[in-house]
Amino acid sequence: MLLIVNAGSSSLKLKMFDGADEVAQASLSEIGTDGHRIALEQGLAKAGVPLSRLSGAAHRVVHGGADLTATCRVTPEVIARITACVPLAPLHNPANLVGIQAFAALAPDLPQFACFDTAFHATNPDVATTYALPQAARDLGLRRYGFHGTSYAALVRVLSARDQLPKRLLACHLGNGASLCAIVNGRSVATTMGYSPLDGLTMGTRTGGIDGNAVLRLAELHGVQRAGEILNRESGLLGLGGSNDLRALHLAGTPEAAFALQHFTYWAVRHAGSMVAAMGGLDAVVFTGGIGENDSGIRKEILSGLAFLGVSSDAARNDRNESVLHDPTSRVAIWIVPAEEERQIALEAQALLAGEGV
Ligand code: AMP
């Protein structure tokens, strides 16, 4: 049995997989940085899984930087590289490292693996990932990386297994964090998130795309740290409509809530146009994530915004959140595929385990 660990600064989400099957899980919140080892023990106890049943642990790591571009075994060198990426993901990577250390303290002899949110986008061409900055600034690692890669890799795996992987796929991961990915023949060629998960779509609490000079103005007025909080935690749907939950915004019935919803779909369509241009056309659209899987109203607005590309959805199927949404006239296939990030991590780590004969 493999343990999948998603460690946040104050939370720990655990899932246990036997092959491709999820067999147990536990979630813990409000834990301090130094409490992860105890939380890990409590989580395993809560899930009823003794350490002796585990063959190893695989961790979701947000940022792999330019070098860590595939799931790998955790070694001292990999830990050093994840640590080197802390400036790129100051909120996430330290927590992921704490998770790795906590498991090592509990089970020093079991193998650990790291799976990176950025890795799937390593296939993006330089022209897509490069910011037009002077060389010295680019040397700091200031470039687009992209995120939600595990979710996109899972979509490619699921569609390939069904023999449905199209040449040009627009993948929409719409949850509290939201991004789009242009996938050609199973490989990412462009994505809406950039240096950090702030860029691209309007999100639960993040602005999405914003001019760098507007960011500088906020930093000038409020200082860098406060500006970061405003941009990442107080903006997006929350900043415009008063909630980061789509369900609450639909129910609110206020002009502000309606505008927030309109902003979300308008910018999803605008960015989708950019992804389609990067692919030179469109064969299929796939939705995943809490919003993508459940919010028929948002999907309907986005899909009608893409009608000019030959996208045509069946309203009744869409209302019922069915897995196939296109109507017979559509030139583009439209699907919902549930997000499978943990299963993807489990399968990738198990493949390494098998290959290593550990
Ligand atoms: P995720 O980050 O993928 O877990 O998605 C979380 C977001 O999905 C929530 O903040 C909601 O906005 C949205 N969501 C979840 N369930 C529903 C639902 N049944 N209808 C509409 N939106 C939903």
mmCIF file of C-alpha atoms and ligand atoms in Angstrom:
data_model
loop_
_atom_site.group_PDB
_atom_site.id
_atom_site.type_symbol
_atom_site.label_atom_id
_atom_site.label_comp_id
_atom_site.label_asym_id
_atom_site.label_seq_id
_atom_site.Cartn_x
_atom_site.Cartn_y
_atom_site.Cartn_z
ATOM 1 C CA MET A 1 0.000 0.000 0.000
ATOM 2 C CA LEU A 2 1.331 3.426 -0.957
ATOM 3 C CA LEU A 3 0.705 6.559 1.099
ATOM 4 C CA ILE A 4 0.010 9.762 -0.862
ATOM 5 C CA VAL A 5 0.839 12.877 1.141
ATOM 6 C CA ASN A 6 -0.389 16.383 0.384
ATOM 7 C CA ALA A 7 1.198 18.524 3.091
ATOM 8 C CA GLY A 8 0.141 22.167 3.497
ATOM 9 C CA SER A 9 1.508 24.649 6.011
ATOM 10 C CA SER A 10 -1.257 23.809 8.513
ATOM 11 C CA SER A 11 -2.950 20.802 6.931
ATOM 12 C CA LEU A 12 -2.173 17.248 5.954
ATOM 13 C CA LYS A 13 -4.191 15.206 3.464
ATOM 14 C CA LEU A 14 -3.419 11.494 3.282
ATOM 15 C CA LYS A 15 -4.691 8.872 0.854
ATOM 16 C CA MET A 16 -3.691 5.232 0.704
ATOM 17 C CA PHE A 17 -3.633 3.353 -2.607
ATOM 18 C CA ASP A 18 -3.432 -0.336 -3.395
ATOM 19 C CA GLY A 19 -2.546 -0.319 -7.078
ATOM 20 C CA ALA A 20 -4.988 2.142 -8.673
ATOM 21 C CA ASP A 21 -7.532 1.735 -5.858
ATOM 22 C CA GLU A 22 -7.929 4.264 -3.078
ATOM 23 C CA VAL A 23 -8.395 2.201 0.092
ATOM 24 C CA ALA A 24 -8.257 4.760 2.918
ATOM 25 C CA GLN A 25 -7.863 8.440 3.620
ATOM 26 C CA ALA A 26 -7.525 10.985 6.406
ATOM 27 C CA SER A 27 -7.430 14.779 6.568
ATOM 28 C CA LEU A 28 -5.990 16.849 9.387
ATOM 29 C CA SER A 29 -6.082 20.619 9.747
ATOM 30 C CA GLU A 30 -4.775 23.311 12.077
ATOM 31 C CA ILE A 31 -1.466 21.589 12.676
ATOM 32 C CA GLY A 32 1.691 23.589 13.345
ATOM 33 C CA THR A 33 4.827 23.232 11.214
ATOM 34 C CA ASP A 34 6.462 21.113 13.905
ATOM 35 C CA GLY A 35 3.324 18.997 14.352
ATOM 36 C CA HIS A 36 3.427 17.183 11.017
ATOM 37 C CA ARG A 37 5.044 14.013 12.359
ATOM 38 C CA ILE A 38 2.404 13.628 15.043
ATOM 39 C CA ALA A 39 -0.318 14.526 12.543
ATOM 40 C CA LEU A 40 1.030 11.865 10.176
ATOM 41 C CA GLU A 41 0.834 9.257 12.964
ATOM 42 C CA GLN A 42 -2.674 10.418 13.886
ATOM 43 C CA GLY A 43 -3.750 10.347 10.230
ATOM 44 C CA LEU A 44 -2.523 6.778 9.744
ATOM 45 C CA ALA A 45 -4.300 5.731 12.957
ATOM 46 C CA LYS A 46 -7.486 7.519 11.852
ATOM 47 C CA ALA A 47 -7.378 5.703 8.525
ATOM 48 C CA GLY A 48 -6.689 2.402 10.310
ATOM 49 C CA VAL A 49 -3.445 1.810 8.402
ATOM 50 C CA PRO A 50 -0.409 0.583 10.373
ATOM 51 C CA LEU A 51 2.999 1.689 9.107
ATOM 52 C CA SER A 52 3.913 -1.947 8.500
ATOM 53 C CA ARG A 53 1.387 -2.114 5.655
ATOM 54 C CA LEU A 54 3.001 0.731 3.723
ATOM 55 C CA SER A 55 5.514 0.164 0.949
ATOM 56 C CA GLY A 56 6.405 3.847 0.746
ATOM 57 C CA ALA A 57 5.101 7.393 0.484
ATOM 58 C CA ALA A 58 4.641 9.735 -2.466
ATOM 59 C CA HIS A 59 4.367 13.473 -1.947
ATOM 60 C CA ARG A 60 2.663 16.149 -3.940
ATOM 61 C CA VAL A 61 5.298 18.856 -4.324
ATOM 62 C CA VAL A 62 4.128 22.123 -5.822
ATOM 63 C CA HIS A 63 7.320 23.401 -7.433
ATOM 64 C CA GLY A 64 10.035 21.376 -9.128
ATOM 65 C CA GLY A 65 11.674 24.352 -10.835
ATOM 66 C CA ALA A 66 13.475 23.903 -14.147
ATOM 67 C CA ASP A 67 15.244 20.655 -13.200
ATOM 68 C CA LEU A 68 12.718 18.381 -11.468
ATOM 69 C CA THR A 69 10.573 17.543 -14.471
ATOM 70 C CA ALA A 70 9.327 14.045 -13.603
ATOM 71 C CA THR A 71 8.207 12.087 -10.561
ATOM 72 C CA CYS A 72 11.317 10.785 -8.808
ATOM 73 C CA ARG A 73 12.637 8.963 -5.777
ATOM 74 C CA VAL A 74 13.409 11.329 -2.875
ATOM 75 C CA THR A 75 17.181 11.429 -2.336
ATOM 76 C CA PRO A 76 19.326 13.996 -0.503
ATOM 77 C CA GLU A 77 19.958 15.629 -3.888
ATOM 78 C CA VAL A 78 16.236 15.832 -4.665
ATOM 79 C CA ILE A 79 15.612 17.355 -1.227
ATOM 80 C CA ALA A 80 18.306 19.951 -1.976
ATOM 81 C CA ARG A 81 16.655 20.772 -5.297
ATOM 82 C CA ILE A 82 13.179 21.087 -3.742
ATOM 83 C CA THR A 83 14.768 23.349 -1.122
ATOM 84 C CA ALA A 84 16.354 25.425 -3.885
ATOM 85 C CA CYS A 85 12.830 25.955 -5.273
ATOM 86 C CA VAL A 86 11.540 27.448 -1.985
ATOM 87 C CA PRO A 87 11.934 31.038 -3.286
ATOM 88 C CA LEU A 88 9.727 30.043 -6.240
ATOM 89 C CA ALA A 89 6.948 28.622 -4.002
ATOM 90 C CA PRO A 90 7.524 30.158 -0.562
ATOM 91 C CA LEU A 91 4.170 29.011 0.835
ATOM 92 C CA HIS A 92 4.071 25.495 -0.563
ATOM 93 C CA ASN A 93 7.499 23.896 -0.944
ATOM 94 C CA PRO A 94 8.530 24.309 2.740
ATOM 95 C CA ALA A 95 5.351 22.487 3.791
ATOM 96 C CA ASN A 96 6.006 19.722 1.256
ATOM 97 C CA LEU A 97 9.543 19.320 2.664
ATOM 98 C CA VAL A 98 8.142 19.126 6.197
ATOM 99 C CA GLY A 99 5.890 16.281 5.004
ATOM 100 C CA ILE A 100 8.883 14.420 3.544
ATOM 101 C CA GLN A 101 10.892 14.886 6.749
ATOM 102 C CA ALA A 102 7.949 13.786 8.916
ATOM 103 C CA PHE A 103 7.593 10.519 6.991
ATOM 104 C CA ALA A 104 11.367 9.935 7.036
ATOM 105 C CA ALA A 105 11.320 10.305 10.828
ATOM 106 C CA LEU A 106 8.504 7.748 11.140
ATOM 107 C CA ALA A 107 9.732 5.248 8.577
ATOM 108 C CA PRO A 108 13.391 5.891 7.680
ATOM 109 C CA ASP A 109 13.699 2.654 5.688
ATOM 110 C CA LEU A 110 10.724 3.152 3.370
ATOM 111 C CA PRO A 111 11.216 4.783 -0.043
ATOM 112 C CA GLN A 112 9.689 8.184 -0.727
ATOM 113 C CA PHE A 113 8.743 9.792 -4.031
ATOM 114 C CA ALA A 114 8.035 13.361 -5.114
ATOM 115 C CA CYS A 115 5.566 14.337 -7.812
ATOM 116 C CA PHE A 116 5.680 17.942 -9.052
ATOM 117 C CA ASP A 117 2.745 20.172 -10.071
ATOM 118 C CA THR A 118 5.040 21.896 -12.537
ATOM 119 C CA ALA A 119 6.481 18.790 -14.230
ATOM 120 C CA PHE A 120 3.802 18.191 -16.873
ATOM 121 C CA HIS A 121 4.561 21.591 -18.417
ATOM 122 C CA ALA A 122 8.259 20.859 -18.961
ATOM 123 C CA THR A 123 7.341 20.184 -22.605
ATOM 124 C CA ASN A 124 6.264 23.809 -23.198
ATOM 125 C CA PRO A 125 8.511 25.489 -25.785
ATOM 126 C CA ASP A 126 10.929 28.184 -24.586
ATOM 127 C CA VAL A 127 8.943 30.835 -26.391
ATOM 128 C CA ALA A 128 5.933 29.984 -24.190
ATOM 129 C CA THR A 129 7.830 29.883 -20.898
ATOM 130 C CA THR A 130 10.158 32.875 -21.321
ATOM 131 C CA TYR A 131 9.298 36.306 -19.943
ATOM 132 C CA ALA A 132 10.779 39.045 -22.120
ATOM 133 C CA LEU A 133 13.112 40.185 -19.327
ATOM 134 C CA PRO A 134 16.830 41.024 -19.456
ATOM 135 C CA GLN A 135 19.132 38.025 -19.114
ATOM 136 C CA ALA A 136 20.092 38.829 -15.501
ATOM 137 C CA ALA A 137 16.431 38.711 -14.443
ATOM 138 C CA ARG A 138 15.808 35.506 -16.398
ATOM 139 C CA ASP A 139 18.819 33.984 -14.622
ATOM 140 C CA LEU A 140 16.883 34.332 -11.358
ATOM 141 C CA GLY A 141 14.454 31.663 -12.564
ATOM 142 C CA LEU A 142 11.815 34.254 -13.510
ATOM 143 C CA ARG A 143 9.908 32.358 -16.194
ATOM 144 C CA ARG A 144 6.574 30.629 -16.631
ATOM 145 C CA TYR A 145 6.364 27.164 -15.056
ATOM 146 C CA GLY A 146 2.642 26.330 -14.900
ATOM 147 C CA PHE A 147 0.840 24.230 -12.265
ATOM 148 C CA HIS A 148 -1.959 21.632 -11.886
ATOM 149 C CA GLY A 149 0.322 19.334 -13.880
ATOM 150 C CA THR A 150 -0.659 16.189 -11.988
ATOM 151 C CA SER A 151 -4.302 16.855 -12.779
ATOM 152 C CA TYR A 152 -3.527 17.337 -16.485
ATOM 153 C CA ALA A 153 -1.346 14.221 -16.584
ATOM 154 C CA ALA A 154 -4.276 12.286 -15.069
ATOM 155 C CA LEU A 155 -6.648 13.600 -17.762
ATOM 156 C CA VAL A 156 -4.240 12.449 -20.476
ATOM 157 C CA ARG A 157 -3.944 9.022 -18.831
ATOM 158 C CA VAL A 158 -7.725 8.589 -18.487
ATOM 159 C CA LEU A 159 -8.471 9.735 -22.059
ATOM 160 C CA SER A 160 -5.641 7.588 -23.490
ATOM 161 C CA ALA A 161 -6.971 4.544 -21.642
ATOM 162 C CA ARG A 162 -10.355 5.181 -23.307
ATOM 163 C CA ASP A 163 -8.610 5.606 -26.670
ATOM 164 C CA GLN A 164 -10.088 9.109 -26.810
ATOM 165 C CA LEU A 165 -7.010 11.302 -26.542
ATOM 166 C CA PRO A 166 -7.420 13.911 -29.292
ATOM 167 C CA LYS A 167 -4.637 15.745 -31.112
ATOM 168 C CA ARG A 168 -5.548 19.182 -29.699
ATOM 169 C CA LEU A 169 -7.111 19.167 -26.240
ATOM 170 C CA LEU A 170 -8.157 22.199 -24.208
ATOM 171 C CA ALA A 171 -8.033 21.039 -20.570
ATOM 172 C CA CYS A 172 -9.860 23.180 -18.005
ATOM 173 C CA HIS A 173 -8.945 22.577 -14.352
ATOM 174 C CA LEU A 174 -11.545 24.753 -12.621
ATOM 175 C CA GLY A 175 -11.491 24.663 -8.837
ATOM 176 C CA ASN A 176 -10.567 27.149 -6.147
ATOM 177 C CA GLY A 177 -7.335 27.392 -8.120
ATOM 178 C CA ALA A 178 -8.085 27.413 -11.844
ATOM 179 C CA SER A 179 -6.012 27.062 -14.983
ATOM 180 C CA LEU A 180 -6.214 25.955 -18.605
ATOM 181 C CA CYS A 181 -3.756 23.809 -20.483
ATOM 182 C CA ALA A 182 -3.199 23.357 -24.212
ATOM 183 C CA ILE A 183 -2.330 19.680 -24.749
ATOM 184 C CA VAL A 184 -1.133 18.444 -28.158
ATOM 185 C CA ASN A 185 -0.788 14.667 -28.562
ATOM 186 C CA GLY A 186 -0.745 14.285 -24.772
ATOM 187 C CA ARG A 187 1.926 16.941 -24.130
ATOM 188 C CA SER A 188 1.472 20.386 -22.597
ATOM 189 C CA VAL A 189 2.384 23.159 -25.036
ATOM 190 C CA ALA A 190 0.933 26.131 -23.123
ATOM 191 C CA THR A 191 -0.811 26.868 -19.833
ATOM 192 C CA THR A 192 -2.344 29.905 -18.163
ATOM 193 C CA MET A 193 -0.483 29.880 -14.846
ATOM 194 C CA GLY A 194 3.011 31.305 -14.962
ATOM 195 C CA TYR A 195 5.848 31.945 -12.536
ATOM 196 C CA SER A 196 3.363 31.253 -9.770
ATOM 197 C CA PRO A 197 -0.252 30.058 -9.638
ATOM 198 C CA LEU A 198 -1.400 33.714 -9.635
ATOM 199 C CA ASP A 199 -1.552 34.212 -13.397
ATOM 200 C CA GLY A 200 -4.270 33.379 -15.881
ATOM 201 C CA LEU A 201 -7.888 32.830 -14.916
ATOM 202 C CA THR A 202 -9.853 34.697 -12.264
ATOM 203 C CA MET A 203 -9.726 32.328 -9.263
ATOM 204 C CA GLY A 204 -11.316 31.854 -5.853
ATOM 205 C CA THR A 205 -9.009 34.341 -4.149
ATOM 206 C CA ARG A 206 -6.307 35.103 -6.762
ATOM 207 C CA THR A 207 -6.516 37.923 -9.281
ATOM 208 C CA GLY A 208 -5.518 35.952 -12.331
ATOM 209 C CA GLY A 209 -3.675 37.963 -14.984
ATOM 210 C CA ILE A 210 -2.684 41.443 -13.809
ATOM 211 C CA ASP A 211 -0.254 44.027 -15.151
ATOM 212 C CA GLY A 212 3.111 43.998 -13.373
ATOM 213 C CA ASN A 213 2.935 47.755 -12.891
ATOM 214 C CA ALA A 214 -0.357 47.406 -11.000
ATOM 215 C CA VAL A 215 1.426 44.890 -8.754
ATOM 216 C CA LEU A 216 4.251 47.410 -8.219
ATOM 217 C CA ARG A 217 1.712 50.073 -7.248
ATOM 218 C CA LEU A 218 0.188 47.778 -4.603
ATOM 219 C CA ALA A 219 3.667 46.955 -3.298
ATOM 220 C CA GLU A 220 4.525 50.658 -3.163
ATOM 221 C CA LEU A 221 1.382 51.439 -1.188
ATOM 222 C CA HIS A 222 1.206 48.402 1.116
ATOM 223 C CA GLY A 223 4.627 46.760 1.104
ATOM 224 C CA VAL A 224 5.535 43.544 -0.678
ATOM 225 C CA GLN A 225 4.080 41.116 1.855
ATOM 226 C CA ARG A 226 0.692 42.808 2.128
ATOM 227 C CA ALA A 227 0.521 43.215 -1.648
ATOM 228 C CA GLY A 228 1.093 39.466 -1.944
ATOM 229 C CA GLU A 229 -1.758 38.769 0.458
ATOM 230 C CA ILE A 230 -4.114 41.050 -1.459
ATOM 231 C CA LEU A 231 -3.234 39.467 -4.813
ATOM 232 C CA ASN A 232 -3.310 35.833 -3.639
ATOM 233 C CA ARG A 233 -5.838 35.689 -0.808
ATOM 234 C CA GLU A 234 -8.269 38.600 -1.084
ATOM 235 C CA SER A 235 -8.835 38.980 -4.818
ATOM 236 C CA GLY A 236 -10.542 36.927 -7.510
ATOM 237 C CA LEU A 237 -14.143 35.860 -6.899
ATOM 238 C CA LEU A 238 -13.817 36.780 -3.226
ATOM 239 C CA GLY A 239 -12.577 40.273 -4.042
ATOM 240 C CA LEU A 240 -15.218 40.927 -6.693
ATOM 241 C CA GLY A 241 -18.230 39.042 -5.369
ATOM 242 C CA GLY A 242 -17.701 38.515 -1.633
ATOM 243 C CA SER A 243 -17.161 34.718 -1.729
ATOM 244 C CA ASN A 244 -14.706 32.283 -3.264
ATOM 245 C CA ASP A 245 -17.375 29.582 -3.453
ATOM 246 C CA LEU A 246 -19.306 29.417 -6.707
ATOM 247 C CA ARG A 247 -22.337 27.943 -4.949
ATOM 248 C CA ALA A 248 -22.557 30.968 -2.623
ATOM 249 C CA LEU A 249 -22.131 33.368 -5.555
ATOM 250 C CA HIS A 250 -24.972 31.725 -7.507
ATOM 251 C CA LEU A 251 -27.229 32.006 -4.447
ATOM 252 C CA ALA A 252 -26.227 35.549 -3.454
ATOM 253 C CA GLY A 253 -28.244 37.276 -6.195
ATOM 254 C CA THR A 254 -26.300 40.536 -5.826
ATOM 255 C CA PRO A 255 -24.925 42.552 -8.772
ATOM 256 C CA GLU A 256 -21.421 42.038 -7.341
ATOM 257 C CA ALA A 257 -21.828 38.253 -7.263
ATOM 258 C CA ALA A 258 -23.217 38.235 -10.802
ATOM 259 C CA PHE A 259 -20.270 40.346 -11.998
ATOM 260 C CA ALA A 260 -17.777 38.003 -10.301
ATOM 261 C CA LEU A 261 -19.319 35.026 -12.149
ATOM 262 C CA GLN A 262 -19.264 36.946 -15.425
ATOM 263 C CA HIS A 263 -15.622 37.867 -14.837
ATOM 264 C CA PHE A 264 -14.734 34.208 -14.255
ATOM 265 C CA THR A 265 -16.340 32.953 -17.462
ATOM 266 C CA TYR A 266 -15.279 35.944 -19.610
ATOM 267 C CA TRP A 267 -11.630 35.447 -18.725
ATOM 268 C CA ALA A 268 -11.837 31.667 -19.023
ATOM 269 C CA VAL A 269 -13.040 32.172 -22.621
ATOM 270 C CA ARG A 270 -10.385 34.824 -23.368
ATOM 271 C CA HIS A 271 -7.615 32.558 -22.122
ATOM 272 C CA ALA A 272 -9.126 29.543 -23.892
ATOM 273 C CA GLY A 273 -8.720 31.494 -27.140
ATOM 274 C CA SER A 274 -5.022 31.872 -26.359
ATOM 275 C CA MET A 275 -4.649 28.127 -25.645
ATOM 276 C CA VAL A 276 -6.434 27.221 -28.897
ATOM 277 C CA ALA A 277 -4.152 29.582 -30.835
ATOM 278 C CA ALA A 278 -1.113 27.865 -29.283
ATOM 279 C CA MET A 279 -2.440 24.518 -30.580
ATOM 280 C CA GLY A 280 -3.501 25.836 -33.997
ATOM 281 C CA GLY A 281 -7.065 24.568 -33.480
ATOM 282 C CA LEU A 282 -9.257 22.501 -31.215
ATOM 283 C CA ASP A 283 -10.512 18.894 -31.211
ATOM 284 C CA ALA A 284 -11.795 18.434 -27.642
ATOM 285 C CA VAL A 285 -12.502 20.282 -24.401
ATOM 286 C CA VAL A 286 -12.338 18.557 -21.032
ATOM 287 C CA PHE A 287 -13.471 19.920 -17.663
ATOM 288 C CA THR A 288 -12.196 18.839 -14.269
ATOM 289 C CA GLY A 289 -12.015 20.218 -10.680
ATOM 290 C CA GLY A 290 -14.764 21.249 -8.243
ATOM 291 C CA ILE A 291 -16.235 23.876 -10.580
ATOM 292 C CA GLY A 292 -15.496 22.067 -13.843
ATOM 293 C CA GLU A 293 -17.166 18.863 -12.647
ATOM 294 C CA ASN A 294 -20.163 20.373 -10.855
ATOM 295 C CA ASP A 295 -21.086 23.843 -12.051
ATOM 296 C CA SER A 296 -23.259 23.443 -15.153
ATOM 297 C CA GLY A 297 -23.965 27.185 -15.364
ATOM 298 C CA ILE A 298 -20.283 28.101 -15.564
ATOM 299 C CA ARG A 299 -19.602 25.336 -18.121
ATOM 300 C CA LYS A 300 -22.555 26.532 -20.218
ATOM 301 C CA GLU A 301 -21.217 30.106 -20.326
ATOM 302 C CA ILE A 302 -17.679 29.015 -21.202
ATOM 303 C CA LEU A 303 -18.900 26.597 -23.881
ATOM 304 C CA SER A 304 -21.173 29.188 -25.478
ATOM 305 C CA GLY A 305 -18.201 31.573 -25.538
ATOM 306 C CA LEU A 306 -16.344 28.926 -27.575
ATOM 307 C CA ALA A 307 -19.192 28.393 -30.078
ATOM 308 C CA PHE A 308 -17.172 30.221 -32.758
ATOM 309 C CA LEU A 309 -14.773 27.239 -32.706
ATOM 310 C CA GLY A 310 -17.548 24.763 -33.517
ATOM 311 C CA VAL A 311 -18.181 23.846 -29.873
ATOM 312 C CA SER A 312 -21.816 22.883 -29.291
ATOM 313 C CA SER A 313 -23.041 21.309 -26.063
ATOM 314 C CA ASP A 314 -26.196 19.373 -25.201
ATOM 315 C CA ALA A 315 -27.980 21.513 -22.574
ATOM 316 C CA ALA A 316 -29.672 18.602 -20.797
ATOM 317 C CA ARG A 317 -26.482 16.559 -20.556
ATOM 318 C CA ASN A 318 -24.651 19.610 -19.265
ATOM 319 C CA ASP A 319 -27.356 20.264 -16.630
ATOM 320 C CA ARG A 320 -26.927 16.683 -15.388
ATOM 321 C CA ASN A 321 -23.088 16.913 -15.220
ATOM 322 C CA GLU A 322 -22.809 13.951 -17.599
ATOM 323 C CA SER A 323 -19.403 12.792 -18.753
ATOM 324 C CA VAL A 324 -20.113 13.436 -22.457
ATOM 325 C CA LEU A 325 -21.464 16.928 -23.187
ATOM 326 C CA HIS A 326 -21.219 17.513 -26.952
ATOM 327 C CA ASP A 327 -24.294 17.369 -29.160
ATOM 328 C CA PRO A 328 -24.284 15.613 -32.563
ATOM 329 C CA THR A 329 -23.534 18.870 -34.430
ATOM 330 C CA SER A 330 -20.450 19.748 -32.378
ATOM 331 C CA ARG A 331 -17.136 19.777 -34.264
ATOM 332 C CA VAL A 332 -15.387 19.475 -30.908
ATOM 333 C CA ALA A 333 -15.793 16.718 -28.298
ATOM 334 C CA ILE A 334 -16.676 17.938 -24.797
ATOM 335 C CA TRP A 335 -16.126 15.831 -21.685
ATOM 336 C CA ILE A 336 -16.110 15.970 -17.900
ATOM 337 C CA VAL A 337 -13.388 13.826 -16.289
ATOM 338 C CA PRO A 338 -13.171 13.815 -12.471
ATOM 339 C CA ALA A 339 -9.867 15.092 -11.060
ATOM 340 C CA GLU A 340 -7.566 12.205 -10.092
ATOM 341 C CA GLU A 341 -4.450 13.890 -8.778
ATOM 342 C CA GLU A 342 -3.740 11.431 -5.971
ATOM 343 C CA ARG A 343 -4.322 8.384 -8.164
ATOM 344 C CA GLN A 344 -1.945 9.851 -10.734
ATOM 345 C CA ILE A 345 0.730 10.353 -8.063
ATOM 346 C CA ALA A 346 0.152 6.794 -6.809
ATOM 347 C CA LEU A 347 0.476 5.276 -10.284
ATOM 348 C CA GLU A 348 3.605 7.256 -11.149
ATOM 349 C CA ALA A 349 5.288 6.366 -7.844
ATOM 350 C CA GLN A 350 4.260 2.699 -8.118
ATOM 351 C CA ALA A 351 5.780 2.554 -11.601
ATOM 352 C CA LEU A 352 9.073 3.796 -10.120
ATOM 353 C CA LEU A 353 8.822 1.350 -7.227
ATOM 354 C CA ALA A 354 8.289 -1.533 -9.635
ATOM 355 C CA GLY A 355 11.109 -0.379 -11.895
ATOM 356 C CA GLU A 356 13.528 -0.082 -9.000
ATOM 357 C CA GLY A 357 12.517 -3.437 -7.597
ATOM 358 C CA VAL A 358 12.479 -1.855 -4.125
HETATM 359 P P1 AMP B 1 -11.539 22.288 -5.873
HETATM 360 O O1 AMP B 1 -10.493 23.336 -5.578
HETATM 361 O O2 AMP B 1 -11.291 21.549 -7.143
HETATM 362 O O3 AMP B 1 -11.809 21.378 -4.702
HETATM 363 O O4 AMP B 1 -12.901 23.103 -6.124
HETATM 364 C C1 AMP B 1 -13.500 23.825 -5.077
HETATM 365 C C2 AMP B 1 -14.531 24.804 -5.653
HETATM 366 O O5 AMP B 1 -15.440 24.112 -6.498
HETATM 367 C C3 AMP B 1 -15.416 25.418 -4.571
HETATM 368 O O6 AMP B 1 -14.827 26.585 -4.057
HETATM 369 C C4 AMP B 1 -16.670 25.724 -5.321
HETATM 370 O O7 AMP B 1 -16.571 27.027 -5.859
HETATM 371 C C5 AMP B 1 -16.714 24.756 -6.458
HETATM 372 N N1 AMP B 1 -17.740 23.718 -6.282
HETATM 373 C C6 AMP B 1 -17.658 22.570 -5.585
HETATM 374 N N2 AMP B 1 -18.812 21.874 -5.641
HETATM 375 C C7 AMP B 1 -19.649 22.615 -6.410
HETATM 376 C C8 AMP B 1 -20.997 22.465 -6.852
HETATM 377 N N3 AMP B 1 -21.724 21.387 -6.526
HETATM 378 N N4 AMP B 1 -21.511 23.432 -7.630
HETATM 379 C C9 AMP B 1 -20.778 24.517 -7.975
HETATM 380 N N5 AMP B 1 -19.517 24.720 -7.589
HETATM 381 C C10 AMP B 1 -18.953 23.784 -6.813
#
